[in-house]
GROMACS .gro file of C-alpha atoms in nm:
model
  425
    1UNK     CA    1   1.524  -0.657   2.884
    2UNK     CA    2   1.181  -0.815   2.922
    3UNK     CA    3   0.883  -0.655   3.093
    4UNK     CA    4   0.746  -0.814   3.410
    5UNK     CA    5   0.397  -0.966   3.364
    6UNK     CA    6   0.155  -0.817   3.617
    7UNK     CA    7  -0.216  -0.829   3.690
    8UNK     CA    8  -0.475  -0.698   3.933
    9UNK     CA    9  -0.844  -0.744   3.999
   10UNK     CA   10  -1.123  -0.684   4.247
   11UNK     CA   11  -1.418  -0.910   4.329
   12UNK     CA   12  -1.612  -0.999   4.645
   13UNK     CA   13  -1.502  -1.363   4.592
   14UNK     CA   14  -1.127  -1.412   4.590
   15UNK     CA   15  -1.147  -1.704   4.346
   16UNK     CA   16  -1.307  -1.480   4.085
   17UNK     CA   17  -1.039  -1.214   4.135
   18UNK     CA   18  -0.770  -1.482   4.112
   19UNK     CA   19  -0.921  -1.607   3.785
   20UNK     CA   20  -0.906  -1.257   3.636
   21UNK     CA   21  -0.547  -1.214   3.753
   22UNK     CA   22  -0.438  -1.548   3.608
   23UNK     CA   23  -0.599  -1.469   3.274
   24UNK     CA   24  -0.411  -1.139   3.251
   25UNK     CA   25  -0.080  -1.299   3.349
   26UNK     CA   26  -0.112  -1.581   3.096
   27UNK     CA   27  -0.193  -1.336   2.819
   28UNK     CA   28   0.117  -1.130   2.897
   29UNK     CA   29   0.341  -1.436   2.935
   30UNK     CA   30   0.263  -1.514   2.571
   31UNK     CA   31   0.371  -1.169   2.446
   32UNK     CA   32   0.724  -1.126   2.307
   33UNK     CA   33   0.808  -0.816   2.514
   34UNK     CA   34   0.729  -0.985   2.846
   35UNK     CA   35   0.933  -1.233   3.049
   36UNK     CA   36   0.814  -1.582   2.950
   37UNK     CA   37   0.943  -1.800   3.235
   38UNK     CA   38   0.970  -1.602   3.559
   39UNK     CA   39   1.016  -1.795   3.884
   40UNK     CA   40   0.958  -1.513   4.136
   41UNK     CA   41   0.620  -1.355   4.213
   42UNK     CA   42   0.503  -1.068   4.433
   43UNK     CA   43   0.153  -1.103   4.577
   44UNK     CA   44  -0.034  -0.820   4.747
   45UNK     CA   45  -0.388  -0.855   4.882
   46UNK     CA   46  -0.625  -0.619   5.061
   47UNK     CA   47  -0.729  -0.709   5.412
   48UNK     CA   48  -1.071  -0.822   5.285
   49UNK     CA   49  -0.891  -1.137   5.168
   50UNK     CA   50  -0.664  -1.176   5.472
   51UNK     CA   51  -0.854  -1.471   5.618
   52UNK     CA   52  -0.813  -1.657   5.287
   53UNK     CA   53  -0.442  -1.577   5.247
   54UNK     CA   54  -0.328  -1.940   5.257
   55UNK     CA   55  -0.597  -2.054   5.014
   56UNK     CA   56  -0.508  -1.772   4.774
   57UNK     CA   57  -0.138  -1.859   4.782
   58UNK     CA   58  -0.205  -2.230   4.738
   59UNK     CA   59  -0.440  -2.163   4.446
   60UNK     CA   60  -0.206  -1.926   4.261
   61UNK     CA   61   0.094  -2.154   4.322
   62UNK     CA   62  -0.095  -2.451   4.178
   63UNK     CA   63  -0.206  -2.253   3.873
   64UNK     CA   64   0.146  -2.114   3.813
   65UNK     CA   65   0.369  -2.415   3.887
   66UNK     CA   66   0.666  -2.259   3.709
   67UNK     CA   67   0.671  -1.983   3.974
   68UNK     CA   68   0.865  -2.139   4.263
   69UNK     CA   69   0.920  -1.832   4.482
   70UNK     CA   70   0.661  -1.597   4.633
   71UNK     CA   71   0.677  -1.285   4.847
   72UNK     CA   72   0.422  -1.024   4.951
   73UNK     CA   73   0.188  -0.902   5.222
   74UNK     CA   74  -0.149  -0.746   5.304
   75UNK     CA   75  -0.260  -0.382   5.300
   76UNK     CA   76  -0.574  -0.181   5.367
   77UNK     CA   77  -0.523  -0.093   5.002
   78UNK     CA   78  -0.312  -0.219   4.715
   79UNK     CA   79  -0.168  -0.043   4.412
   80UNK     CA   80  -0.122  -0.124   4.046
   81UNK     CA   81  -0.037   0.078   3.738
   82UNK     CA   82  -0.277   0.375   3.733
   83UNK     CA   83  -0.519   0.233   3.992
   84UNK     CA   84  -0.565   0.200   4.369
   85UNK     CA   85  -0.787  -0.056   4.540
   86UNK     CA   86  -0.864   0.088   4.884
   87UNK     CA   87  -1.120  -0.059   5.124
   88UNK     CA   88  -1.234  -0.317   4.870
   89UNK     CA   89  -1.143  -0.684   4.808
   90UNK     CA   90  -0.857  -0.698   4.558
   91UNK     CA   91  -0.526  -0.862   4.473
   92UNK     CA   92  -0.226  -0.780   4.255
   93UNK     CA   93   0.051  -1.007   4.128
   94UNK     CA   94   0.374  -0.932   3.943
   95UNK     CA   95   0.607  -1.197   3.800
   96UNK     CA   96   0.966  -1.077   3.813
   97UNK     CA   97   1.188  -1.187   3.528
   98UNK     CA   98   1.498  -1.212   3.746
   99UNK     CA   99   1.726  -1.520   3.723
  100UNK     CA  100   1.694  -1.746   4.026
  101UNK     CA  101   2.058  -1.706   4.130
  102UNK     CA  102   2.013  -1.328   4.154
  103UNK     CA  103   1.755  -1.327   4.435
  104UNK     CA  104   1.673  -1.503   4.759
  105UNK     CA  105   1.340  -1.512   4.946
  106UNK     CA  106   1.366  -1.485   5.325
  107UNK     CA  107   1.133  -1.478   5.625
  108UNK     CA  108   1.139  -1.471   6.003
  109UNK     CA  109   1.163  -1.849   6.022
  110UNK     CA  110   1.409  -1.871   5.734
  111UNK     CA  111   1.646  -1.572   5.761
  112UNK     CA  112   1.882  -1.469   5.487
  113UNK     CA  113   2.173  -1.707   5.534
  114UNK     CA  114   2.542  -1.689   5.464
  115UNK     CA  115   2.663  -1.751   5.112
  116UNK     CA  116   2.425  -1.508   4.943
  117UNK     CA  117   2.568  -1.162   4.874
  118UNK     CA  118   2.268  -0.932   4.906
  119UNK     CA  119   2.306  -0.594   4.741
  120UNK     CA  120   1.965  -0.464   4.844
  121UNK     CA  121   1.632  -0.609   4.956
  122UNK     CA  122   1.256  -0.569   4.936
  123UNK     CA  123   1.124  -0.596   5.292
  124UNK     CA  124   0.775  -0.656   5.430
  125UNK     CA  125   0.726  -0.630   5.806
  126UNK     CA  126   0.469  -0.659   6.083
  127UNK     CA  127   0.432  -0.331   6.275
  128UNK     CA  128   0.370  -0.526   6.595
  129UNK     CA  129   0.713  -0.686   6.588
  130UNK     CA  130   0.927  -0.603   6.891
  131UNK     CA  131   1.237  -0.390   6.827
  132UNK     CA  132   1.130  -0.337   6.467
  133UNK     CA  133   1.358  -0.037   6.409
  134UNK     CA  134   1.658  -0.242   6.518
  135UNK     CA  135   1.557  -0.536   6.299
  136UNK     CA  136   1.526  -0.311   5.993
  137UNK     CA  137   1.866  -0.154   6.062
  138UNK     CA  138   2.019  -0.500   6.112
  139UNK     CA  139   1.871  -0.620   5.784
  140UNK     CA  140   2.012  -0.315   5.606
  141UNK     CA  141   2.356  -0.395   5.749
  142UNK     CA  142   2.336  -0.737   5.586
  143UNK     CA  143   2.321  -0.581   5.239
  144UNK     CA  144   2.616  -0.433   5.050
  145UNK     CA  145   2.444  -0.099   4.996
  146UNK     CA  146   2.256  -0.069   5.324
  147UNK     CA  147   1.948   0.011   5.116
  148UNK     CA  148   1.612  -0.155   5.181
  149UNK     CA  149   1.275  -0.072   5.026
  150UNK     CA  150   0.928  -0.186   5.127
  151UNK     CA  151   0.684  -0.127   5.408
  152UNK     CA  152   0.481  -0.247   5.705
  153UNK     CA  153   0.174  -0.458   5.645
  154UNK     CA  154  -0.154  -0.278   5.723
  155UNK     CA  155  -0.470  -0.467   5.801
  156UNK     CA  156  -0.795  -0.449   5.995
  157UNK     CA  157  -0.792  -0.829   5.999
  158UNK     CA  158  -0.503  -1.078   6.010
  159UNK     CA  159  -0.158  -0.931   5.941
  160UNK     CA  160  -0.001  -1.178   5.699
  161UNK     CA  161   0.312  -1.205   5.490
  162UNK     CA  162   0.392  -1.440   5.202
  163UNK     CA  163   0.733  -1.608   5.174
  164UNK     CA  164   0.789  -1.921   4.968
  165UNK     CA  165   1.119  -2.049   4.830
  166UNK     CA  166   1.045  -2.351   4.615
  167UNK     CA  167   1.407  -2.405   4.517
  168UNK     CA  168   1.503  -2.515   4.866
  169UNK     CA  169   1.637  -2.182   4.987
  170UNK     CA  170   1.362  -2.156   5.251
  171UNK     CA  171   1.470  -2.400   5.516
  172UNK     CA  172   1.342  -2.449   5.867
  173UNK     CA  173   0.987  -2.334   5.793
  174UNK     CA  174   0.849  -2.650   5.948
  175UNK     CA  175   0.482  -2.703   5.878
  176UNK     CA  176   0.433  -2.348   5.750
  177UNK     CA  177   0.310  -2.327   5.393
  178UNK     CA  178   0.427  -1.979   5.302
  179UNK     CA  179   0.195  -1.754   5.506
  180UNK     CA  180   0.359  -1.595   5.809
  181UNK     CA  181   0.276  -1.362   6.096
  182UNK     CA  182   0.524  -1.124   6.260
  183UNK     CA  183   0.884  -1.030   6.188
  184UNK     CA  184   1.034  -0.950   5.849
  185UNK     CA  185   1.016  -1.120   5.513
  186UNK     CA  186   1.097  -1.029   5.157
  187UNK     CA  187   1.340  -1.077   4.871
  188UNK     CA  188   1.711  -0.996   4.867
  189UNK     CA  189   1.873  -0.916   4.532
  190UNK     CA  190   2.232  -0.937   4.413
  191UNK     CA  191   2.425  -0.655   4.250
  192UNK     CA  192   2.331  -0.791   3.908
  193UNK     CA  193   1.971  -0.675   3.957
  194UNK     CA  194   1.961  -0.308   3.852
  195UNK     CA  195   1.732  -0.090   4.062
  196UNK     CA  196   1.649   0.277   4.097
  197UNK     CA  197   1.464   0.386   4.412
  198UNK     CA  198   1.337   0.715   4.555
  199UNK     CA  199   1.149   0.836   4.863
  200UNK     CA  200   0.878   1.099   4.829
  201UNK     CA  201   0.767   1.296   5.134
  202UNK     CA  202   0.408   1.384   5.214
  203UNK     CA  203   0.469   1.660   5.469
  204UNK     CA  204   0.597   2.015   5.450
  205UNK     CA  205   0.797   2.198   5.720
  206UNK     CA  206   0.614   2.494   5.876
  207UNK     CA  207   0.903   2.624   6.086
  208UNK     CA  208   1.284   2.635   6.076
  209UNK     CA  209   1.480   2.320   6.152
  210UNK     CA  210   1.606   2.318   6.510
  211UNK     CA  211   1.846   2.116   6.721
  212UNK     CA  212   1.732   1.902   7.013
  213UNK     CA  213   1.942   2.030   7.303
  214UNK     CA  214   1.773   1.840   7.587
  215UNK     CA  215   1.552   1.532   7.594
  216UNK     CA  216   1.447   1.238   7.806
  217UNK     CA  217   1.359   0.929   7.605
  218UNK     CA  218   1.087   1.039   7.364
  219UNK     CA  219   1.021   1.372   7.540
  220UNK     CA  220   1.199   1.671   7.388
  221UNK     CA  221   1.246   1.934   7.657
  222UNK     CA  222   1.464   2.192   7.479
  223UNK     CA  223   1.513   2.307   7.119
  224UNK     CA  224   1.804   2.540   7.043
  225UNK     CA  225   1.838   2.592   7.417
  226UNK     CA  226   1.477   2.708   7.458
  227UNK     CA  227   1.189   2.519   7.626
  228UNK     CA  228   1.053   2.288   7.356
  229UNK     CA  229   0.686   2.352   7.433
  230UNK     CA  230   0.743   2.726   7.414
  231UNK     CA  231   0.914   2.686   7.077
  232UNK     CA  232   0.629   2.472   6.943
  233UNK     CA  233   0.359   2.719   7.050
  234UNK     CA  234   0.559   3.011   6.914
  235UNK     CA  235   0.617   2.843   6.577
  236UNK     CA  236   0.246   2.766   6.549
  237UNK     CA  237   0.143   3.113   6.667
  238UNK     CA  238  -0.085   2.983   6.944
  239UNK     CA  239  -0.104   3.007   7.324
  240UNK     CA  240  -0.222   2.775   7.600
  241UNK     CA  241  -0.437   3.068   7.718
  242UNK     CA  242  -0.665   2.958   7.434
  243UNK     CA  243  -0.636   2.578   7.476
  244UNK     CA  244  -0.897   2.473   7.221
  245UNK     CA  245  -0.728   2.655   6.932
  246UNK     CA  246  -0.382   2.553   7.052
  247UNK     CA  247  -0.467   2.184   7.076
  248UNK     CA  248  -0.632   2.186   6.734
  249UNK     CA  249  -0.314   2.328   6.577
  250UNK     CA  250  -0.092   2.086   6.768
  251UNK     CA  251  -0.301   1.786   6.658
  252UNK     CA  252  -0.248   1.890   6.295
  253UNK     CA  253   0.128   1.916   6.347
  254UNK     CA  254   0.394   1.646   6.321
  255UNK     CA  255   0.772   1.647   6.357
  256UNK     CA  256   1.036   1.568   6.097
  257UNK     CA  257   1.350   1.416   6.246
  258UNK     CA  258   1.695   1.354   6.107
  259UNK     CA  259   2.027   1.262   6.258
  260UNK     CA  260   2.266   1.539   6.351
  261UNK     CA  261   2.499   1.651   6.069
  262UNK     CA  262   2.824   1.458   6.089
  263UNK     CA  263   2.663   1.147   6.236
  264UNK     CA  264   2.770   0.814   6.093
  265UNK     CA  265   2.596   0.741   5.764
  266UNK     CA  266   2.459   1.093   5.721
  267UNK     CA  267   2.554   1.280   5.407
  268UNK     CA  268   2.486   1.634   5.297
  269UNK     CA  269   2.209   1.500   5.071
  270UNK     CA  270   2.019   1.386   5.379
  271UNK     CA  271   1.943   1.743   5.485
  272UNK     CA  272   1.644   1.956   5.397
  273UNK     CA  273   1.730   1.990   5.029
  274UNK     CA  274   1.493   2.257   4.901
  275UNK     CA  275   1.315   2.541   5.074
  276UNK     CA  276   0.989   2.411   5.213
  277UNK     CA  277   1.065   2.043   5.155
  278UNK     CA  278   1.230   1.748   5.325
  279UNK     CA  279   1.527   1.540   5.216
  280UNK     CA  280   1.518   1.159   5.209
  281UNK     CA  281   1.661   1.108   5.556
  282UNK     CA  282   1.385   1.297   5.739
  283UNK     CA  283   1.147   1.067   5.929
  284UNK     CA  284   0.805   1.212   6.011
  285UNK     CA  285   0.660   1.121   6.350
  286UNK     CA  286   0.349   1.210   6.551
  287UNK     CA  287   0.337   1.445   6.848
  288UNK     CA  288   0.174   1.217   7.106
  289UNK     CA  289   0.152   1.455   7.402
  290UNK     CA  290   0.254   1.777   7.577
  291UNK     CA  291   0.434   1.794   7.912
  292UNK     CA  292   0.373   2.140   8.064
  293UNK     CA  293   0.561   2.047   8.383
  294UNK     CA  294   0.885   1.993   8.189
  295UNK     CA  295   0.793   2.231   7.904
  296UNK     CA  296   0.833   1.925   7.681
  297UNK     CA  297   0.687   1.760   7.372
  298UNK     CA  298   0.637   1.383   7.359
  299UNK     CA  299   0.692   1.234   7.013
  300UNK     CA  300   0.656   0.884   6.873
  301UNK     CA  301   1.028   0.806   6.867
  302UNK     CA  302   1.322   0.802   7.105
  303UNK     CA  303   1.554   1.098   7.037
  304UNK     CA  304   1.902   1.204   7.136
  305UNK     CA  305   2.062   1.546   7.185
  306UNK     CA  306   2.179   1.683   6.852
  307UNK     CA  307   1.889   1.536   6.653
  308UNK     CA  308   1.750   1.788   6.405
  309UNK     CA  309   1.375   1.854   6.437
  310UNK     CA  310   1.129   2.042   6.216
  311UNK     CA  311   0.761   2.097   6.286
  312UNK     CA  312   0.559   2.003   5.980
  313UNK     CA  313   0.211   1.937   5.844
  314UNK     CA  314   0.065   1.718   5.574
  315UNK     CA  315   0.036   1.909   5.247
  316UNK     CA  316  -0.125   1.758   4.934
  317UNK     CA  317   0.024   2.020   4.699
  318UNK     CA  318   0.377   1.963   4.826
  319UNK     CA  319   0.321   1.585   4.821
  320UNK     CA  320   0.208   1.595   4.458
  321UNK     CA  321   0.506   1.808   4.352
  322UNK     CA  322   0.752   1.581   4.529
  323UNK     CA  323   0.596   1.268   4.379
  324UNK     CA  324   0.626   1.415   4.030
  325UNK     CA  325   0.987   1.507   4.108
  326UNK     CA  326   1.100   1.155   4.200
  327UNK     CA  327   0.928   1.005   3.896
  328UNK     CA  328   1.096   1.262   3.670
  329UNK     CA  329   1.434   1.187   3.827
  330UNK     CA  330   1.397   0.817   3.753
  331UNK     CA  331   1.283   0.882   3.396
  332UNK     CA  332   1.574   1.115   3.330
  333UNK     CA  333   1.817   0.866   3.480
  334UNK     CA  334   1.698   0.597   3.239
  335UNK     CA  335   1.631   0.806   2.929
  336UNK     CA  336   1.828   0.649   2.641
  337UNK     CA  337   2.042   0.874   2.423
  338UNK     CA  338   1.931   0.696   2.106
  339UNK     CA  339   1.590   0.538   2.050
  340UNK     CA  340   1.456   0.341   1.752
  341UNK     CA  341   1.174   0.507   1.559
  342UNK     CA  342   0.932   0.229   1.654
  343UNK     CA  343   1.003   0.282   2.025
  344UNK     CA  344   0.977   0.659   1.995
  345UNK     CA  345   0.636   0.629   1.830
  346UNK     CA  346   0.514   0.388   2.098
  347UNK     CA  347   0.625   0.615   2.378
  348UNK     CA  348   0.468   0.922   2.218
  349UNK     CA  349   0.122   0.763   2.206
  350UNK     CA  350  -0.153   0.923   2.407
  351UNK     CA  351  -0.243   0.785   2.749
  352UNK     CA  352  -0.525   0.568   2.615
  353UNK     CA  353  -0.309   0.402   2.349
  354UNK     CA  354   0.021   0.374   2.533
  355UNK     CA  355   0.137   0.058   2.710
  356UNK     CA  356   0.450  -0.062   2.889
  357UNK     CA  357   0.742  -0.071   2.647
  358UNK     CA  358   1.099  -0.204   2.687
  359UNK     CA  359   1.236   0.120   2.541
  360UNK     CA  360   1.161   0.288   2.872
  361UNK     CA  361   1.425   0.061   3.024
  362UNK     CA  362   1.186  -0.017   3.312
  363UNK     CA  363   1.094  -0.383   3.352
  364UNK     CA  364   0.862  -0.323   3.645
  365UNK     CA  365   0.807  -0.114   3.955
  366UNK     CA  366   0.702  -0.148   4.320
  367UNK     CA  367   0.530   0.140   4.495
  368UNK     CA  368   0.468   0.141   4.870
  369UNK     CA  369   0.270   0.437   4.999
  370UNK     CA  370   0.142   0.539   5.340
  371UNK     CA  371  -0.211   0.420   5.414
  372UNK     CA  372  -0.307   0.782   5.486
  373UNK     CA  373  -0.206   0.895   5.135
  374UNK     CA  374  -0.370   0.753   4.824
  375UNK     CA  375  -0.650   0.916   4.628
  376UNK     CA  376  -0.816   1.049   4.941
  377UNK     CA  377  -0.513   1.266   5.015
  378UNK     CA  378  -0.452   1.367   4.654
  379UNK     CA  379  -0.810   1.463   4.577
  380UNK     CA  380  -0.980   1.183   4.386
  381UNK     CA  381  -0.992   0.803   4.360
  382UNK     CA  382  -0.664   0.651   4.235
  383UNK     CA  383  -0.513   1.000   4.206
  384UNK     CA  384  -0.177   0.905   4.357
  385UNK     CA  385  -0.118   0.618   4.115
  386UNK     CA  386  -0.241   0.828   3.826
  387UNK     CA  387   0.023   1.086   3.913
  388UNK     CA  388   0.286   0.812   3.913
  389UNK     CA  389   0.177   0.683   3.573
  390UNK     CA  390   0.160   1.030   3.419
  391UNK     CA  391   0.503   1.131   3.552
  392UNK     CA  392   0.688   0.799   3.524
  393UNK     CA  393   0.526   0.659   3.214
  394UNK     CA  394   0.339   0.335   3.162
  395UNK     CA  395   0.525   0.056   3.341
  396UNK     CA  396   0.420  -0.272   3.508
  397UNK     CA  397   0.363  -0.175   3.872
  398UNK     CA  398   0.225  -0.329   4.191
  399UNK     CA  399   0.241  -0.228   4.555
  400UNK     CA  400   0.041  -0.165   4.869
  401UNK     CA  401  -0.065   0.100   5.118
  402UNK     CA  402   0.140   0.048   5.431
  403UNK     CA  403   0.135   0.119   5.802
  404UNK     CA  404   0.486   0.261   5.765
  405UNK     CA  405   0.733   0.273   5.478
  406UNK     CA  406   1.085   0.129   5.463
  407UNK     CA  407   1.367   0.292   5.270
  408UNK     CA  408   1.739   0.264   5.333
  409UNK     CA  409   1.767   0.164   5.700
  410UNK     CA  410   1.475   0.378   5.821
  411UNK     CA  411   1.106   0.343   5.897
  412UNK     CA  412   0.911   0.635   5.751
  413UNK     CA  413   0.559   0.773   5.777
  414UNK     CA  414   0.346   0.971   5.529
  415UNK     CA  415   0.585   0.884   5.245
  416UNK     CA  416   0.591   0.687   4.922
  417UNK     CA  417   0.877   0.458   4.822
  418UNK     CA  418   0.907   0.400   4.446
  419UNK     CA  419   1.149   0.134   4.321
  420UNK     CA  420   1.199   0.054   3.954
  421UNK     CA  421   1.372  -0.254   3.810
  422UNK     CA  422   1.581  -0.117   3.526
  423UNK     CA  423   1.785  -0.236   3.233
  424UNK     CA  424   2.144  -0.307   3.335
  425UNK     CA  425   2.401  -0.073   3.177
   0.00000   0.00000   0.00000
């Protein structure tokens, strides 16, 4: 297995950043442990470069003519191994050493067609797209596993996505040159591409999980047969007699939702797995209003009777522990039983001397985190990606900070989605 060449840089001028990125990529392409002729690239840029998205793609494509396929998007921040670029001009590129017949680039104007058996897919999406939840679920249904990973573009400027298929798979894109607005885009992979993916939650429940027993659209009016507003105030220990304190506590509170046990596609592993933590099928949503007349709570998602609901709050300590957990799970899953002495010595090097190594059985990784996480949430600049590197090990990694995260067939919030390309068994 060959490592995926990757590079990242920041500079006020995108051409200077691109030059630094290209220099890093070319140096790695010449190394024996790295893929030497990849045809697929992932490109992530911060929104400082959004207006130059087409120029950036054209420039990189011209400088890397052997790379025929491109995918990616924009974020208010981007991620790379051990570093976050947030609110500064930056770009990151990874060249995936995956054979061309094992992947297919798609976009809104060139959907994934028949004849390609998608096992899973990396998905980028525009949050402003109508019926986005349904589109994500539909895309998941078009894969054999029903598992997607990715996120929603986040930008204070143009919301762009990259999708180029130079081998002729992208048809019907008309005059477009690979930069798109709206809808979904990404890369679908066949079963031959080995992946390991996990979701890490950033919120912690502050009250018992309850059942929605009455609701109207996105307004929950009863929980466990009791008025929902009364339950919320009771769980938070506040009263509307003291509105300022009550509203402050409510504003700091979110809801974790999951489908009722026994619903189609819901397994026991989708429940709240550990005391004080959420399982992977819990979607965190905002409380967007209170309805005293109906004793209801308005939340940022349509709900149905039987939906399980937990009041929760963002918690950096819990988020850090859960992030370490998913990294450890992936490492343990890939840990080889026997390792050559040379590999063992390389992997035992200290943080300053270590580098990506094939013995880890990780060719590369993609990390999509919520735009409200990152170093600011974890306590210091680049802290989140430093946690990933320390817990997962040194591996080629790129990603972005999203306006919502995609995993399986769900849209999440306040989460991180870590996906590692692994050595096939």
